Short mmCIF file of C-alpha atoms in Angstrom, two decimals:
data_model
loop_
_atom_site.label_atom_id
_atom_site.label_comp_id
_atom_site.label_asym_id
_atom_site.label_seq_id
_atom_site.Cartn_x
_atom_site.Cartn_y
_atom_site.Cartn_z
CA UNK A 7 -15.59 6.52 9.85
CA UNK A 8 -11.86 6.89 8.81
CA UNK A 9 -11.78 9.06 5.26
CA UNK A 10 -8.58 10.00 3.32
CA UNK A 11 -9.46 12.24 0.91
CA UNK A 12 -6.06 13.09 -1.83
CA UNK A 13 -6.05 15.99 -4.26
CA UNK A 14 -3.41 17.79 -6.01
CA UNK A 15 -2.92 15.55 -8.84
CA UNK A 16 -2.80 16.84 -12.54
CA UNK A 17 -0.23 17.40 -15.78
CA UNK A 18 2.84 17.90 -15.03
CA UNK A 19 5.96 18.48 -17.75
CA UNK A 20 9.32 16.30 -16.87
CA UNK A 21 11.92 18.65 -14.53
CA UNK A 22 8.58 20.18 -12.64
CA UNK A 23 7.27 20.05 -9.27
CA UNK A 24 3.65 19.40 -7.47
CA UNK A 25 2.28 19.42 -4.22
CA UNK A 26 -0.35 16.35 -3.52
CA UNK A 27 -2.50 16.97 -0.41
CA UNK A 28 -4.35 14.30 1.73
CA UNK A 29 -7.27 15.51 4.33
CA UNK A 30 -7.62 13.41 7.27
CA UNK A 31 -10.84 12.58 9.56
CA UNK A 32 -12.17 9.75 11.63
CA UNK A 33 -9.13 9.30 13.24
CA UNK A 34 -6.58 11.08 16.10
CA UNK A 35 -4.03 12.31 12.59
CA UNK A 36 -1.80 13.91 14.78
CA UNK A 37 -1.37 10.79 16.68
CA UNK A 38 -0.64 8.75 13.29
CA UNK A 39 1.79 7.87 10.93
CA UNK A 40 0.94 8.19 7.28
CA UNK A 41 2.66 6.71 4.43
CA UNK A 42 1.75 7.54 0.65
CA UNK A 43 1.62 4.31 -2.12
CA UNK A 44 1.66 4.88 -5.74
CA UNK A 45 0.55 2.89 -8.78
CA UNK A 46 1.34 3.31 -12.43
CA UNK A 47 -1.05 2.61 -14.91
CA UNK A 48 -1.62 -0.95 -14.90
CA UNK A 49 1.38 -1.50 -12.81
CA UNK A 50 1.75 -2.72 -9.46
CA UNK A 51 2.00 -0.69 -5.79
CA UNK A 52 4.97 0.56 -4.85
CA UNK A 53 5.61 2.14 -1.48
CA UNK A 54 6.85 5.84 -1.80
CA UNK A 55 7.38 6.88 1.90
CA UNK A 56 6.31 7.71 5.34
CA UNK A 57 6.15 10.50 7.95
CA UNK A 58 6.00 9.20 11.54
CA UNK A 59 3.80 11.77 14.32
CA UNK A 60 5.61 14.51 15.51
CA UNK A 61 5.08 13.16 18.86
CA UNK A 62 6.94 10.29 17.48
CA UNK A 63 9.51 12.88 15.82
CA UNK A 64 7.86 13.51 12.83
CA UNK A 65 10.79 12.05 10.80
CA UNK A 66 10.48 10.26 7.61
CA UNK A 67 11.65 7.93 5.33
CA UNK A 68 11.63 6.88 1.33
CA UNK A 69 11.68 4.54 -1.19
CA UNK A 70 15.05 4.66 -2.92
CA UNK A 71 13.10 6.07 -6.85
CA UNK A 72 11.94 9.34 -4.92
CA UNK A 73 14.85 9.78 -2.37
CA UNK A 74 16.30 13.50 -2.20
CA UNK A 75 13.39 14.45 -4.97
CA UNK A 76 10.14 13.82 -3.16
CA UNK A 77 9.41 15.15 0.52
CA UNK A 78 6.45 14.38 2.84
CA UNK A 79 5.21 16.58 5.41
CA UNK A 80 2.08 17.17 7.64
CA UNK A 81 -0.18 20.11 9.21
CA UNK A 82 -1.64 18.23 11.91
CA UNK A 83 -3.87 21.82 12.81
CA UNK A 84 -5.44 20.61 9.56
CA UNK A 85 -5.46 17.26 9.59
CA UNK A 86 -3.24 17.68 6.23
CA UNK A 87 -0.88 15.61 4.75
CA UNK A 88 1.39 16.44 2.02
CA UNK A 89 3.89 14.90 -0.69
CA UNK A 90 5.88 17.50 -2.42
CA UNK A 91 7.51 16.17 -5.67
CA UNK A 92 9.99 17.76 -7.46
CA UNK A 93 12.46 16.43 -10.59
CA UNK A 94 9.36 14.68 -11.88
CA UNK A 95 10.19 11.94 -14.31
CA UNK A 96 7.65 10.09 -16.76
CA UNK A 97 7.99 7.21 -14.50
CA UNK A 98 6.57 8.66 -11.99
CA UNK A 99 3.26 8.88 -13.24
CA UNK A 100 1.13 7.12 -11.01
CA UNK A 101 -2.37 6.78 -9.20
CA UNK A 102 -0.80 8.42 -5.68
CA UNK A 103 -2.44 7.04 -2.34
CA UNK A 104 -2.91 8.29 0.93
CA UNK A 105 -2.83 5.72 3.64
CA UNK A 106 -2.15 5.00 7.47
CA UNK A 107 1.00 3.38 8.21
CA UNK A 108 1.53 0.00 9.29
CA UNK A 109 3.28 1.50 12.38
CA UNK A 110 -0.31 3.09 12.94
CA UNK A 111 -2.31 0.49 12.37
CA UNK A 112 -3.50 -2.37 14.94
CA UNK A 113 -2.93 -4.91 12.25
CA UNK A 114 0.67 -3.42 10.90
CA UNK A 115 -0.29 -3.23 7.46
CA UNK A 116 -1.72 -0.23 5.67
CA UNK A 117 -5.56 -0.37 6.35
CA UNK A 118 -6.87 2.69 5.12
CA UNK A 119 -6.68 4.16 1.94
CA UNK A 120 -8.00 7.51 0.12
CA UNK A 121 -9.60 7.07 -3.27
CA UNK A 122 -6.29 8.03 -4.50
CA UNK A 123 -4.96 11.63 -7.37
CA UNK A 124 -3.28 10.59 -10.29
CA UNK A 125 -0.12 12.52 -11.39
CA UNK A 126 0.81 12.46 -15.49
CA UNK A 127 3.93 13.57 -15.41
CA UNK A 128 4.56 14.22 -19.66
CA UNK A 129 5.67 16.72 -22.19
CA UNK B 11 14.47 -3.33 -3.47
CA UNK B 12 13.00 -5.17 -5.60
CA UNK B 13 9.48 -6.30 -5.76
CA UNK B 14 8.07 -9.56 -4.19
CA UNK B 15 7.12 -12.26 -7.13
CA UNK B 16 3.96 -12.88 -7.99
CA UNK B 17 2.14 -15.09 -10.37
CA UNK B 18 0.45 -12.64 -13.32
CA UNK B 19 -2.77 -14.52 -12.88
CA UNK B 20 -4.68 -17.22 -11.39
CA UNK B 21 -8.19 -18.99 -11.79
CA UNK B 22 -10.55 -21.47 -10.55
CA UNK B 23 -13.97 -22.51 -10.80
CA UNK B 24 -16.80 -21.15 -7.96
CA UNK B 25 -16.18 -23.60 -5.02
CA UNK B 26 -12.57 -24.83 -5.69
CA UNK B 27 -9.67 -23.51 -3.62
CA UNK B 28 -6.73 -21.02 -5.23
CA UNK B 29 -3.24 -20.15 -3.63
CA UNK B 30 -1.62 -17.01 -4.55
CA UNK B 31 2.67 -17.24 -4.52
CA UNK B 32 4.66 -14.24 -2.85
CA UNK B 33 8.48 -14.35 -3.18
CA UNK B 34 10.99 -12.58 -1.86
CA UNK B 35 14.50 -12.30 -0.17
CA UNK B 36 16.05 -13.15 3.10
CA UNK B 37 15.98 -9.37 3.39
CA UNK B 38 12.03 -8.71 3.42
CA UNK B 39 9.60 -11.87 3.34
CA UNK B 40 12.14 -14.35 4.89
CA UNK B 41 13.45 -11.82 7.83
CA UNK B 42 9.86 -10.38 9.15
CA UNK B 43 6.68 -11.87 9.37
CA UNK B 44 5.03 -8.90 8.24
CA UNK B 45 3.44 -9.84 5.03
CA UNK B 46 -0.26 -8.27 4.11
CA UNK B 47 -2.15 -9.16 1.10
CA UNK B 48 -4.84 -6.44 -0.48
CA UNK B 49 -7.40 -6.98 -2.61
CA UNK B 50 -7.98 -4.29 -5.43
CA UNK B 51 -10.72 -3.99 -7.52
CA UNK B 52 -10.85 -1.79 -11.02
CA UNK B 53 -10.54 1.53 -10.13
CA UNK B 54 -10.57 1.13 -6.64
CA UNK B 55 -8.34 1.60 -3.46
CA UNK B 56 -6.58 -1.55 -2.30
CA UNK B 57 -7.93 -3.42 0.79
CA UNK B 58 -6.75 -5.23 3.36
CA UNK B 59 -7.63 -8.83 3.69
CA UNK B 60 -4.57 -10.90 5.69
CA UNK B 61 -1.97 -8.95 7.74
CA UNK B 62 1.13 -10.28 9.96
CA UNK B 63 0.96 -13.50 6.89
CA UNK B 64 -1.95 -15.59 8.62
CA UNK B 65 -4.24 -13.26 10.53
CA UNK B 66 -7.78 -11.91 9.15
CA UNK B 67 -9.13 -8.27 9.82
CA UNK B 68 -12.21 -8.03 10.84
CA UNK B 69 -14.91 -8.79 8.76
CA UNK B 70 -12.98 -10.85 6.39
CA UNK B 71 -14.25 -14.17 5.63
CA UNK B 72 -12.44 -17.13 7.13
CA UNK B 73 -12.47 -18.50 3.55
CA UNK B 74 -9.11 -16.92 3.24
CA UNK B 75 -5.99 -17.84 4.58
CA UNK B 76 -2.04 -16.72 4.50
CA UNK B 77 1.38 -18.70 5.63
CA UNK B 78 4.80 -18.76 4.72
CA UNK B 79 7.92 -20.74 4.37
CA UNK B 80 10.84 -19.37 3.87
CA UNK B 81 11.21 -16.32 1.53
CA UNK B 82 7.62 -16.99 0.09
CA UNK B 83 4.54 -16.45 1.40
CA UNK B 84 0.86 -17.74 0.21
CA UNK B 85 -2.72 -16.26 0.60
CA UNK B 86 -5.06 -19.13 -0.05
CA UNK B 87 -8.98 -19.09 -1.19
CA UNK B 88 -11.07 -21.68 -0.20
CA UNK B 89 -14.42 -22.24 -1.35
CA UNK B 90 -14.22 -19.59 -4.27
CA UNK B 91 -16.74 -16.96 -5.00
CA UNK B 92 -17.12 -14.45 -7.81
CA UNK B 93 -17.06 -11.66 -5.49
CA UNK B 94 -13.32 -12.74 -4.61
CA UNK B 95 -12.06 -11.77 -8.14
CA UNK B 96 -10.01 -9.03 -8.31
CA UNK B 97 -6.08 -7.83 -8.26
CA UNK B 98 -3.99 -9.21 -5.29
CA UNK B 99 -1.36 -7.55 -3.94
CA UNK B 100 1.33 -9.05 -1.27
CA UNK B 101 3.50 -6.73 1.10
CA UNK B 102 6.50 -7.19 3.24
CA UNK B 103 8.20 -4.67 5.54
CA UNK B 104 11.62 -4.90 3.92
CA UNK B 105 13.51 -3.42 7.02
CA UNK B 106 15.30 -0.27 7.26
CA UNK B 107 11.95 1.81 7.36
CA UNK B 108 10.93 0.37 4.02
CA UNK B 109 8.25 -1.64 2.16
CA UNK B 110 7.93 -3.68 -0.77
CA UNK B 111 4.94 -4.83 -2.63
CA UNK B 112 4.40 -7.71 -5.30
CA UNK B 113 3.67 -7.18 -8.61
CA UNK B 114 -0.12 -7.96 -8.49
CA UNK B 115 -1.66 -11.40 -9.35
CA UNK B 116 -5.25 -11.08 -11.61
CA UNK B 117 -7.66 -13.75 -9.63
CA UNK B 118 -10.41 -14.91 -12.43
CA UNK B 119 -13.88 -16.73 -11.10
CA UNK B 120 -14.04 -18.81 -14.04
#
């Protein structure tokens, strides 16, 4: 059984940083691309990026709101992936998901999901 | 980007058929067919229920169906059951390595 499993979320003051972590199993990670999805209260889902497999280059890409602040990155020894976020602004407060990537999935779309870490980013 | 269109809300009655609206642009919903609707419940995770606009996952009820025309795309419910009420949420792959999602349309089981 595929489980996602996010943590890492909490308070955070406006200008600050956090590290959300996602834990992997039921599934070959290393041979997957993950993406990560966030949703503000009440608010819709917006993609936030991806990180392809390092056999696959393990390059990644972003939405154009976290571009040069967020980064995503993976420990595939651990079965770990990671969104580092940094300039935090209130609107990123969010429910943050962990999920395969289309380009990972049989039915290119995202399939599985964690339960998800919510980020308040306030003074 | 922008975000794909979608009505606020929707209802029906237990049996009758809904159609939930997805609109985009030439450059995401009109350029790929790679549109995926989710279901999300209160507090939940999304889930998938169409993917590639018309095709089911497994285990999804042939009650529901997806096409598209143009720069919209439509899930439809037949046969409507209170179990099917929820959030929906359309997706395109809006080139360039990117996705876009809709804004979320509230399905009520009247």
């Amino acid at each position: 059984e595929v489980q996602l499993v996010e943590s890492g979320g909490g308070l955070v003051k406006p200008g600050g940083s956090l590290r959300l972590s996602c834990v992997a199993s039921g599934f070959t990670f290393s041979n997957a691309w993950m993406s990560w999805v966030r949703q503000a209260p009440g608010k819709g889902l917006e993609w936030v990026g991806r990180i392809k497999s390092n056999v696959d280059g393990g390059t990644t890409d972003y939405a154009a709101p976290v571009k040069g602040r967020f980064s995503i990155s993976r420990d595939d020894s651990e079965n770990k992936l990671y969104l580092q976020m940094s300039s935090l602004k209130t609107e990123d407060t969010a429910v943050y998901y962990c999920t395969t990537d289309p380009d990972s999935s049989p039915y290119y779309a995202f399939d599985y999901w964690g339960q998800g870490t919510l980020v308040t980013v306030s003074s | 980007q922008s975000a794909l269109t979608q009505p606020a809300s929707v209802s029906g009655s237990p049996g009758q058929s809904i159609t939930i609206s997805c609109t985009g642009t030439s450059s995401d919903v009109g350029s790929y067919n790679l549109v995926s609707w989710y279901i999300q419940h209160s507090g939940k995770a999304p889930k998938l229920m169409m993917y590639e606009v018309y095709k089911r996952p497994s285990g999804v009820s042939n009650r529901f169906s997806g096409s598209k025309s143009g720069d919209s795309a439509s899930l439809t419910i037949s046969g409507l059951q209170a179990e099917d009420e929820g959030n929906y949420y359309c997706c395109s792959y809006a080139g360039r390595n990117t996705y876009v999602f809709g804004g979320g349309t509230k399905l009520t089981v009247l």
